[in-house]
PDB file of N, CA and C in Angstrom:
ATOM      1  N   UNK E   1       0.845  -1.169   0.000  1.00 60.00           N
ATOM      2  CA  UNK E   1       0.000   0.000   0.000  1.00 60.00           C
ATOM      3  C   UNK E   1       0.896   1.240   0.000  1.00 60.00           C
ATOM      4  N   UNK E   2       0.756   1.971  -0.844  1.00 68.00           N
ATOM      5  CA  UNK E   2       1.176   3.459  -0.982  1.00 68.00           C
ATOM      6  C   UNK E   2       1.508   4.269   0.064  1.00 68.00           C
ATOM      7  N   UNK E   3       2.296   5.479   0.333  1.00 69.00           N
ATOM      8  CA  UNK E   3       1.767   6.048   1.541  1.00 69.00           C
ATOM      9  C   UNK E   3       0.910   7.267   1.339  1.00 69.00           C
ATOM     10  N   UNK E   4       0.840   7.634   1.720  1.00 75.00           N
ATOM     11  CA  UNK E   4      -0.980   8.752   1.677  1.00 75.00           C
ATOM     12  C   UNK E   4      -0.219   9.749   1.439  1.00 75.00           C
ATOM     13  N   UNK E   5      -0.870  10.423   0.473  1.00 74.00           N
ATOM     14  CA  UNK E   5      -0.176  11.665  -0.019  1.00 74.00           C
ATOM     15  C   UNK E   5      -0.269  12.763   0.214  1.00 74.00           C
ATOM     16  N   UNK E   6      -1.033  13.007   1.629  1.00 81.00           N
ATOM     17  CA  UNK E   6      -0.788  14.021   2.405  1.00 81.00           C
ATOM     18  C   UNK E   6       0.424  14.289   3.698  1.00 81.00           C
ATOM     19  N   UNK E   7       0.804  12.842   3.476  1.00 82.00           N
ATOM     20  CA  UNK E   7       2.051  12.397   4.159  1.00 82.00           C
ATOM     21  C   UNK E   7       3.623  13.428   3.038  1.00 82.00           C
ATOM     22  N   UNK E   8       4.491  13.471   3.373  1.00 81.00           N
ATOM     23  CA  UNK E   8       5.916  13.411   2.557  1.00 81.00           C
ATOM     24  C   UNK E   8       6.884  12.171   2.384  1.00 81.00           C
ATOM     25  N   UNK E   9       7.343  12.119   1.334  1.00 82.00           N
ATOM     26  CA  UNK E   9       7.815  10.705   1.257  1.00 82.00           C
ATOM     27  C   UNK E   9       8.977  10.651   2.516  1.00 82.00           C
ATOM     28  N   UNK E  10       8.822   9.291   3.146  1.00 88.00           N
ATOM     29  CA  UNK E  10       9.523   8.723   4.100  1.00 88.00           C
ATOM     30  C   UNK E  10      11.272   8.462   3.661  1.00 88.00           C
ATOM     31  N   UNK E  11      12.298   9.552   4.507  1.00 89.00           N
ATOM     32  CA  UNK E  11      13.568   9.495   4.143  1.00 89.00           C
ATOM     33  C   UNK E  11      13.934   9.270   5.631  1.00 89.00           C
ATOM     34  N   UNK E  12      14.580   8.185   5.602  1.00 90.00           N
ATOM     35  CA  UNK E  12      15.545   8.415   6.931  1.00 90.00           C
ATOM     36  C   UNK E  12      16.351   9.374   7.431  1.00 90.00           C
ATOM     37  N   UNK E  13      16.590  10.171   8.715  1.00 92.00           N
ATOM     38  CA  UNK E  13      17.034  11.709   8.714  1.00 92.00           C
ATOM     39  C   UNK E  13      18.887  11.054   8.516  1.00 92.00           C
ATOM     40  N   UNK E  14      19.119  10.048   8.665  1.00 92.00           N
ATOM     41  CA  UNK E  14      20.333   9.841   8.457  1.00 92.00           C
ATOM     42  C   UNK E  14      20.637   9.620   7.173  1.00 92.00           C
ATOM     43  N   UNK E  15      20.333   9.236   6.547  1.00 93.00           N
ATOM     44  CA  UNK E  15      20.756   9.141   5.497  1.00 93.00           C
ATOM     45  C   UNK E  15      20.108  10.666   4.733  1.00 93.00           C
ATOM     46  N   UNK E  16      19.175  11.355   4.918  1.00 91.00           N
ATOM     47  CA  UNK E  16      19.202  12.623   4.038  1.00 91.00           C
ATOM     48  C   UNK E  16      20.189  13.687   4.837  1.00 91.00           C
ATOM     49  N   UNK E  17      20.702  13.359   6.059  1.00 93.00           N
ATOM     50  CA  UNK E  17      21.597  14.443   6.458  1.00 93.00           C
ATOM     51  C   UNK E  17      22.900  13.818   5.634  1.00 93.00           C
ATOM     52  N   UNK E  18      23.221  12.691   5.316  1.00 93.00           N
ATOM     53  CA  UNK E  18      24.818  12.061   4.903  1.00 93.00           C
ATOM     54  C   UNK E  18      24.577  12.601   3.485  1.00 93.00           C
ATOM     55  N   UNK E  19      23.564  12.464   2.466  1.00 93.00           N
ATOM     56  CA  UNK E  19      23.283  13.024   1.187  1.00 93.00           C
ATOM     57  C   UNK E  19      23.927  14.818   1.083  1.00 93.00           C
ATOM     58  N   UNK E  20      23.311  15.132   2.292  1.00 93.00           N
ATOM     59  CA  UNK E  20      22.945  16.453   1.822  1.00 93.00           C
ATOM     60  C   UNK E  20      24.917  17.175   2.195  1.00 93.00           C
ATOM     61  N   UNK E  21      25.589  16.618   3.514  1.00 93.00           N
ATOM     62  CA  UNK E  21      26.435  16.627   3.772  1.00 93.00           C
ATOM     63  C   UNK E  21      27.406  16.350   2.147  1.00 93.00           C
ATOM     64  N   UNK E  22      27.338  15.004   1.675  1.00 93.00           N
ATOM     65  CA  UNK E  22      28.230  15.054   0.298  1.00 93.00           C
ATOM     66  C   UNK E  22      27.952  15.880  -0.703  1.00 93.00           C
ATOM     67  N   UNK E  23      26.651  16.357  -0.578  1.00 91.00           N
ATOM     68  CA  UNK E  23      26.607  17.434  -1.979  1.00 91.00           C
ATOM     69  C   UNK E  23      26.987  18.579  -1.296  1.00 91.00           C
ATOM     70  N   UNK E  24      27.316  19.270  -0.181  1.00 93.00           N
ATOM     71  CA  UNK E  24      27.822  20.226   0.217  1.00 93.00           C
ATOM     72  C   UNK E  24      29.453  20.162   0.058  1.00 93.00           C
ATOM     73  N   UNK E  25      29.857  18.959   0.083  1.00 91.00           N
ATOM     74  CA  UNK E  25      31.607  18.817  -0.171  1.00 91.00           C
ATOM     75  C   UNK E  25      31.838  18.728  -1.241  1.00 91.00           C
ATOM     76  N   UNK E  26      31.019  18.321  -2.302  1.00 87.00           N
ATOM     77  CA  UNK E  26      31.396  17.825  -3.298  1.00 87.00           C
ATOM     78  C   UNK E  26      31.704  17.161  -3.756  1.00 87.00           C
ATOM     79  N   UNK E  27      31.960  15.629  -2.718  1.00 86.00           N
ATOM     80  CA  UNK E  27      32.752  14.492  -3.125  1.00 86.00           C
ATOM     81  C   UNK E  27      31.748  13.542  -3.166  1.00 86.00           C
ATOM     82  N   UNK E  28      32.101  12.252  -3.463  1.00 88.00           N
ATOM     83  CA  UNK E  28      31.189  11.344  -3.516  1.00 88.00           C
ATOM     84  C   UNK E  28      32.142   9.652  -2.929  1.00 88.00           C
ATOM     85  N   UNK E  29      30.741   9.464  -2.438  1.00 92.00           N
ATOM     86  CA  UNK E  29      31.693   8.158  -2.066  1.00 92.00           C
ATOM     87  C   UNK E  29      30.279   6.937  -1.338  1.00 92.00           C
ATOM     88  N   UNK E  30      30.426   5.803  -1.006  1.00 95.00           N
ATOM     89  CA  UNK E  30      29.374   4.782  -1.324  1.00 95.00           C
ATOM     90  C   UNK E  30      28.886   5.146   0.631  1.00 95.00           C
ATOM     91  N   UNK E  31      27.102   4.640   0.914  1.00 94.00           N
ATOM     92  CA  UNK E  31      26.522   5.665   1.773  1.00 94.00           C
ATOM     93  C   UNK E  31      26.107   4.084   2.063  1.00 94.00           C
ATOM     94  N   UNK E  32      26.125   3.445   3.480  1.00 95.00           N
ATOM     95  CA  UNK E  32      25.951   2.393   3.851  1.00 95.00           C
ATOM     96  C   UNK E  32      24.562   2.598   4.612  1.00 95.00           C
ATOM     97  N   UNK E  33      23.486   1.950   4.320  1.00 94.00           N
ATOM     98  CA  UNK E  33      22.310   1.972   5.165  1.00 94.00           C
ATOM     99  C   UNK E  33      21.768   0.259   5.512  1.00 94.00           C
ATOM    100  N   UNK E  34      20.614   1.032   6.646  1.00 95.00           N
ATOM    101  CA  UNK E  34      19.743  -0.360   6.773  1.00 95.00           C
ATOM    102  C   UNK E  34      18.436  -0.097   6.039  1.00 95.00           C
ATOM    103  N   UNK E  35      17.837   1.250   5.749  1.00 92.00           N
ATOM    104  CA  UNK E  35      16.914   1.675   5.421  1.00 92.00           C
ATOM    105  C   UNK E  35      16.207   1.401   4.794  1.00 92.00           C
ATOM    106  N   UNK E  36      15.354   0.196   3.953  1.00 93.00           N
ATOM    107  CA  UNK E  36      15.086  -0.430   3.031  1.00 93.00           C
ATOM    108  C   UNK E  36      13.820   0.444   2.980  1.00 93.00           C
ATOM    109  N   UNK E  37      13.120   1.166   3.779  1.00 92.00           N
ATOM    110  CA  UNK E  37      11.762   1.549   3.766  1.00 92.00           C
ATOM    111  C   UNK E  37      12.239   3.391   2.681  1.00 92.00           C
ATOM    112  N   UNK E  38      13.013   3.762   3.135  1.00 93.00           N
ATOM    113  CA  UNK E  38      13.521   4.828   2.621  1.00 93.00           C
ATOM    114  C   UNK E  38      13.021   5.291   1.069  1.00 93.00           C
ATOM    115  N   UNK E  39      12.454   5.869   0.412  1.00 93.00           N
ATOM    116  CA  UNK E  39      12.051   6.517  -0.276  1.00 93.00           C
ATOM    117  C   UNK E  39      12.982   6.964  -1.394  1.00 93.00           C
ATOM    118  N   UNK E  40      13.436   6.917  -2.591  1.00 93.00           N
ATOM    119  CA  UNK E  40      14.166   7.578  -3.262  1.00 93.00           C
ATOM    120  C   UNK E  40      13.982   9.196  -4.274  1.00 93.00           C
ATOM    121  N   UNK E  41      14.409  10.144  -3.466  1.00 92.00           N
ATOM    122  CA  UNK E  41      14.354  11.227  -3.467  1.00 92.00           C
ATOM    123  C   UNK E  41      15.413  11.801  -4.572  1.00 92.00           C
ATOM    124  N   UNK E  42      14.714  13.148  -5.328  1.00 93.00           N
ATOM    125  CA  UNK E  42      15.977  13.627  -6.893  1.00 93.00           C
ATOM    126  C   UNK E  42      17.465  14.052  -6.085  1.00 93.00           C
ATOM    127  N   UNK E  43      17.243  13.910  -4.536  1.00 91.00           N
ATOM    128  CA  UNK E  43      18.816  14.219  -4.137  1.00 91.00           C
ATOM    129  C   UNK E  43      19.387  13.152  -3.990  1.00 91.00           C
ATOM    130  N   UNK E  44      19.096  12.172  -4.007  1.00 92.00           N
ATOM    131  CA  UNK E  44      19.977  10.928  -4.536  1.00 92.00           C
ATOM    132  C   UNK E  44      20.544  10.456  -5.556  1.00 92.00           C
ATOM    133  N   UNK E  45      20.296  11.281  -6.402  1.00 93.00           N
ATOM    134  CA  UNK E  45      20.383  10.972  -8.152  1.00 93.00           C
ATOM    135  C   UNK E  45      22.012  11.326  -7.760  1.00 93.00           C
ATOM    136  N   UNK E  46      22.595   9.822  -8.645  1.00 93.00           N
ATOM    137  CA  UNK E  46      23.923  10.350  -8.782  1.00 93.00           C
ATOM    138  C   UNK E  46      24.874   9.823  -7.418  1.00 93.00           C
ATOM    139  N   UNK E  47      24.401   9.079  -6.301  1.00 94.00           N
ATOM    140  CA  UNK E  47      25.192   8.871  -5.000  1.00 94.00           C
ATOM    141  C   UNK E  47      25.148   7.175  -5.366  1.00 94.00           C
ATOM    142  N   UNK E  48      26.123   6.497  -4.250  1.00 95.00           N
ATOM    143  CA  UNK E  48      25.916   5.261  -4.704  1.00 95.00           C
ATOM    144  C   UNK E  48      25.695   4.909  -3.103  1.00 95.00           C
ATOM    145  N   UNK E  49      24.329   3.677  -3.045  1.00 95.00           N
ATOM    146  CA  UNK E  49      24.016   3.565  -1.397  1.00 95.00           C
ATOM    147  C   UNK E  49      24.248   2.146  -1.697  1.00 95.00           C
ATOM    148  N   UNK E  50      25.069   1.794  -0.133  1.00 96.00           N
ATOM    149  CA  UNK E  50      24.934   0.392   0.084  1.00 96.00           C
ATOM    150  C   UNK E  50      23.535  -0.360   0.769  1.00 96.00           C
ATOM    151  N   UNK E  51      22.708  -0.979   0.395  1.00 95.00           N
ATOM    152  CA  UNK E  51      21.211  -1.420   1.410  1.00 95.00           C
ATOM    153  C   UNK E  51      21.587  -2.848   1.691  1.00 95.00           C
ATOM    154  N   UNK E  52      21.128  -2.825   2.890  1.00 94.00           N
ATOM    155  CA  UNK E  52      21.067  -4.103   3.321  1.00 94.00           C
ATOM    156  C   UNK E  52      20.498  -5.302   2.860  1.00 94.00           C
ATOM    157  N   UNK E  53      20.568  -6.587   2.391  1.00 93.00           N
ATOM    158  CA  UNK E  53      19.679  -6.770   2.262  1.00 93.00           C
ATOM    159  C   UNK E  53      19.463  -8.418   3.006  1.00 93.00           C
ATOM    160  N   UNK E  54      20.304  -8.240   4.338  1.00 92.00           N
ATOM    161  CA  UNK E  54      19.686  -9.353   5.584  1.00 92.00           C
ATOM    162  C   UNK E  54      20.639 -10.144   5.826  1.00 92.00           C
ATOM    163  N   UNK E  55      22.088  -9.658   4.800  1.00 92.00           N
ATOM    164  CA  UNK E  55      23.304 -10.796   4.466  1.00 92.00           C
ATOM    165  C   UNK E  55      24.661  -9.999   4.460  1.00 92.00           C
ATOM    166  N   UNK E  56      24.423  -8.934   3.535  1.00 94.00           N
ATOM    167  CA  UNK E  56      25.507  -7.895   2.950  1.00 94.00           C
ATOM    168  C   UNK E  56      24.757  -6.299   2.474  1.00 94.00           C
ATOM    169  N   UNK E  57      25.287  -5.474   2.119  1.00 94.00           N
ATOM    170  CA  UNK E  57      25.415  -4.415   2.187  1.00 94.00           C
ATOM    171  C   UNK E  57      25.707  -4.404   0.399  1.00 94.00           C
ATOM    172  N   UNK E  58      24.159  -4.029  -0.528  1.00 94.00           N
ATOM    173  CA  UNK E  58      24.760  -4.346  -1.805  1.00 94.00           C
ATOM    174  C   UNK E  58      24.802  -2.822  -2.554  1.00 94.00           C
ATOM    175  N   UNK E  59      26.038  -2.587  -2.813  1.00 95.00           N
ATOM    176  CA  UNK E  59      25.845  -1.172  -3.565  1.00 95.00           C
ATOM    177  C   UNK E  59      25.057  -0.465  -4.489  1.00 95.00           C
ATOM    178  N   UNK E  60      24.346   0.015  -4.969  1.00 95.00           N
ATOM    179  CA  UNK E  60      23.602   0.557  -5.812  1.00 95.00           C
ATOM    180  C   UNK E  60      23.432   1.557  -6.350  1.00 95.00           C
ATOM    181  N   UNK E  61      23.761   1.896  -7.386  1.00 96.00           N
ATOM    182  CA  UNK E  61      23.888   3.531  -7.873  1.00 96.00           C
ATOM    183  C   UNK E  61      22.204   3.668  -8.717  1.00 96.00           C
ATOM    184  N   UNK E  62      22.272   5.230  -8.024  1.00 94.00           N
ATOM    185  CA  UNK E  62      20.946   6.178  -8.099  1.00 94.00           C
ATOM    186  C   UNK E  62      20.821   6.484  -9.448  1.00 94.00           C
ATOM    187  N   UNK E  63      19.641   5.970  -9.913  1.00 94.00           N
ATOM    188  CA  UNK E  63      19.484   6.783 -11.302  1.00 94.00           C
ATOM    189  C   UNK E  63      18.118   7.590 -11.261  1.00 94.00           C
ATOM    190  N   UNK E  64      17.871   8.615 -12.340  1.00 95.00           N
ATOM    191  CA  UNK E  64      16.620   9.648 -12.399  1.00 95.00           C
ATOM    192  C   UNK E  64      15.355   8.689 -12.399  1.00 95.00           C
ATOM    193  N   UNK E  65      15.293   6.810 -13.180  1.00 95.00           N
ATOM    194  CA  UNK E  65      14.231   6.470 -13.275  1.00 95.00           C
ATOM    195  C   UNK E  65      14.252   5.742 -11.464  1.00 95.00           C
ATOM    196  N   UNK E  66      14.846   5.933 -11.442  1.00 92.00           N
ATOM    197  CA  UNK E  66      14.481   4.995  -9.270  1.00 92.00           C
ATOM    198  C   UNK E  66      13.556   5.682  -8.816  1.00 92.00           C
ATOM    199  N   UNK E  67      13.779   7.135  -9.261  1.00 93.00           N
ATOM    200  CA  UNK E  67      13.338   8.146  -7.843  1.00 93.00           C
ATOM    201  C   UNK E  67      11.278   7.872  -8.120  1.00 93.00           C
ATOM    202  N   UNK E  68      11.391   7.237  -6.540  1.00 90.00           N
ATOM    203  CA  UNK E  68       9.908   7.187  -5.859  1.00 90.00           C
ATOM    204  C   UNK E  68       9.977   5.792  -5.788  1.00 90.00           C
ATOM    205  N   UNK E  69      10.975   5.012  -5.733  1.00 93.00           N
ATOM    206  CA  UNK E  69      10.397   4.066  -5.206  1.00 93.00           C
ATOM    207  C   UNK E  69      10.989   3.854  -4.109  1.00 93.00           C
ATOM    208  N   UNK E  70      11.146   2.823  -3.664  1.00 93.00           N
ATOM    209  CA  UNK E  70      11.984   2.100  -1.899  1.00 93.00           C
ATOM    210  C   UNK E  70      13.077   1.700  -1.943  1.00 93.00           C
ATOM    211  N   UNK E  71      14.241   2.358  -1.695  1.00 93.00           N
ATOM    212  CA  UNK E  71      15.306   1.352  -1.711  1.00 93.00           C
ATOM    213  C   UNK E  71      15.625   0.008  -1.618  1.00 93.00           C
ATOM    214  N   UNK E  72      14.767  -0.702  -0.664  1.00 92.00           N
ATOM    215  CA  UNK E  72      14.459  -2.226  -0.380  1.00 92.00           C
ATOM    216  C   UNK E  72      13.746  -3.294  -1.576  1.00 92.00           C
ATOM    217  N   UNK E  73      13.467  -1.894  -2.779  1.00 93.00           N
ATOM    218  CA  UNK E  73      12.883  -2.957  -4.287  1.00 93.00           C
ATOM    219  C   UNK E  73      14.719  -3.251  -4.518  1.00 93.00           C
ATOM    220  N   UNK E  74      15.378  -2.338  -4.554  1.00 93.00           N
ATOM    221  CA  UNK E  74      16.661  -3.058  -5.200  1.00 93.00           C
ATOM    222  C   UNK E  74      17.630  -3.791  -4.798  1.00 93.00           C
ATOM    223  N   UNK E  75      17.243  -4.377  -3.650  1.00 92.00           N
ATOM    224  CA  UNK E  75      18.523  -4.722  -2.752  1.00 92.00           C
ATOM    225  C   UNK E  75      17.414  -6.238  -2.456  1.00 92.00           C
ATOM    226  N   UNK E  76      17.386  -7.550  -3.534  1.00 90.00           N
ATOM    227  CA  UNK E  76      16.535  -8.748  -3.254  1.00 90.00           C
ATOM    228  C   UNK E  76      17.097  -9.314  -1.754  1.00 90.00           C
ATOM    229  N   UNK E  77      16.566  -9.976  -1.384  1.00 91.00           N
ATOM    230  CA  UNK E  77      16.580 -10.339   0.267  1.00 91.00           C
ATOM    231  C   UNK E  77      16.552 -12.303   0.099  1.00 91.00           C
ATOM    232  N   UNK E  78      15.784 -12.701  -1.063  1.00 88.00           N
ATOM    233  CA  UNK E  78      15.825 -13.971  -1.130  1.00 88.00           C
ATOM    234  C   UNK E  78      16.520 -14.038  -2.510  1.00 88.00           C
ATOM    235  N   UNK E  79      16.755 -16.048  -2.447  1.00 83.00           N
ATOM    236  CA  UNK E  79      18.434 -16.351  -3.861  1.00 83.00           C
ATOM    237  C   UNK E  79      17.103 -17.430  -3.841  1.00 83.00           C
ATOM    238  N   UNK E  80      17.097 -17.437  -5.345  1.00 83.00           N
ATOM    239  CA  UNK E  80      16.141 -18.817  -5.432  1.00 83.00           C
ATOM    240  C   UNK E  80      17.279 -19.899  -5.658  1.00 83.00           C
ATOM    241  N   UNK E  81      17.102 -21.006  -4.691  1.00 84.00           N
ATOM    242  CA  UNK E  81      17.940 -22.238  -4.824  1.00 84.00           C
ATOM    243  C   UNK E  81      16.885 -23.352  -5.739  1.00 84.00           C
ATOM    244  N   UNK E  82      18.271 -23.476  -6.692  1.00 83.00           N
ATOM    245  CA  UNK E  82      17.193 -24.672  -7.944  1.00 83.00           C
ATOM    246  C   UNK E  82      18.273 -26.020  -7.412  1.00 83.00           C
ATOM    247  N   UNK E  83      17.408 -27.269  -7.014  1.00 81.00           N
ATOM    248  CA  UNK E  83      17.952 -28.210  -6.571  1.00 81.00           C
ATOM    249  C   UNK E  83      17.789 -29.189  -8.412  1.00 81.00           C
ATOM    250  N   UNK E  84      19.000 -29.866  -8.102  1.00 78.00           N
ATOM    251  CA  UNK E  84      19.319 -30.776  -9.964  1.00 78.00           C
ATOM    252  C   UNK E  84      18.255 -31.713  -9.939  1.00 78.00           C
ATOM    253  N   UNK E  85      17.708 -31.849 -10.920  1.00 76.00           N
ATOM    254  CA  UNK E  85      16.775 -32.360 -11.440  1.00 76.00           C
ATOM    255  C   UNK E  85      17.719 -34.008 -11.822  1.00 76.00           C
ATOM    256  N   UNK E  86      17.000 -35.167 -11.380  1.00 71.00           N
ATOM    257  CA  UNK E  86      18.132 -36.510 -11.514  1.00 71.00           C
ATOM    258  C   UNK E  86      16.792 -37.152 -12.271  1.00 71.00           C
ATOM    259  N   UNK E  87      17.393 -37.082 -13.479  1.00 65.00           N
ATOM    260  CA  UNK E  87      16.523 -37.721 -14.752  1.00 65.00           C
ATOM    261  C   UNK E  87      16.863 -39.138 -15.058  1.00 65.00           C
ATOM    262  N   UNK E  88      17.598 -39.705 -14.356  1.00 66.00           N
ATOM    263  CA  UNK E  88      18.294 -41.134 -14.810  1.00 66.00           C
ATOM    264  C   UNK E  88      17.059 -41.680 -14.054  1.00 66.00           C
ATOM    265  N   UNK E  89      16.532 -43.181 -14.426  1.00 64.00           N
ATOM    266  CA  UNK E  89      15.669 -43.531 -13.724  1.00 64.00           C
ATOM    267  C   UNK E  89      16.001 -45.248 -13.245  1.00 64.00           C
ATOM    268  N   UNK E  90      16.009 -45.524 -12.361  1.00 65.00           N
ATOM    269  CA  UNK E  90      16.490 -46.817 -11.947  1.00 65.00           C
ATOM    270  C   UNK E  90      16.066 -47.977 -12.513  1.00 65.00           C
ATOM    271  N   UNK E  91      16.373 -48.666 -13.023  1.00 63.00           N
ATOM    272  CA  UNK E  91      15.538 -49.520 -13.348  1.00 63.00           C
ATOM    273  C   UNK E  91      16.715 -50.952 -12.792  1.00 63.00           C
ATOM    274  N   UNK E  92      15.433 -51.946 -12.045  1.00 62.00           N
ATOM    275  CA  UNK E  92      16.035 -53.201 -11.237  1.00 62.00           C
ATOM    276  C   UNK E  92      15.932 -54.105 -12.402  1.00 62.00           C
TER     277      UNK E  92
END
């Protein structure tokens, strides 16, 4: 479900103070979060965030089409395990 749009989109204050901090220096460098609920905002365009995703910390660089969704769409949380298929069939 959406969040109500009388609401503002949901940014963690840590991570929009670490954003706003690198575009004030000018430098850039990779922004480690847990934040998966976090919102992607046009001041992210261009930063690269690490998100958690329950294992590791997977990097991800910001592009113009992300912005509005959740950081936690890009950072998958489950590995589908395909077990081998044993086609030989016994025969006694």
């Amino acid at each position: 479900m959406p969040r109500s749009i009388k609401k503002n989109p949901f940014v963690a204050n840590h991570l929009f103070l670490r954003i706003n901090q690198l575009d004030r220096g000018g430098y850039k460098e990779i922004i480690i979060t847990w934040s998966r609920a976090s919102i992607i905002i046009p001041a992210m365009i261009g930063h690269t965030i690490a998100i958690y995703n329950g294992k590791e910390h997977l990097p991800i660089f910001i592009q113009y089409r992300m912005v509005g969704h959740k950081l936690g769409e890009f950072a998958p949380t489950l590995t589908l395990v395909r077990h081998a298929i044993n086609d030989k069939k016994i025969s006694h």
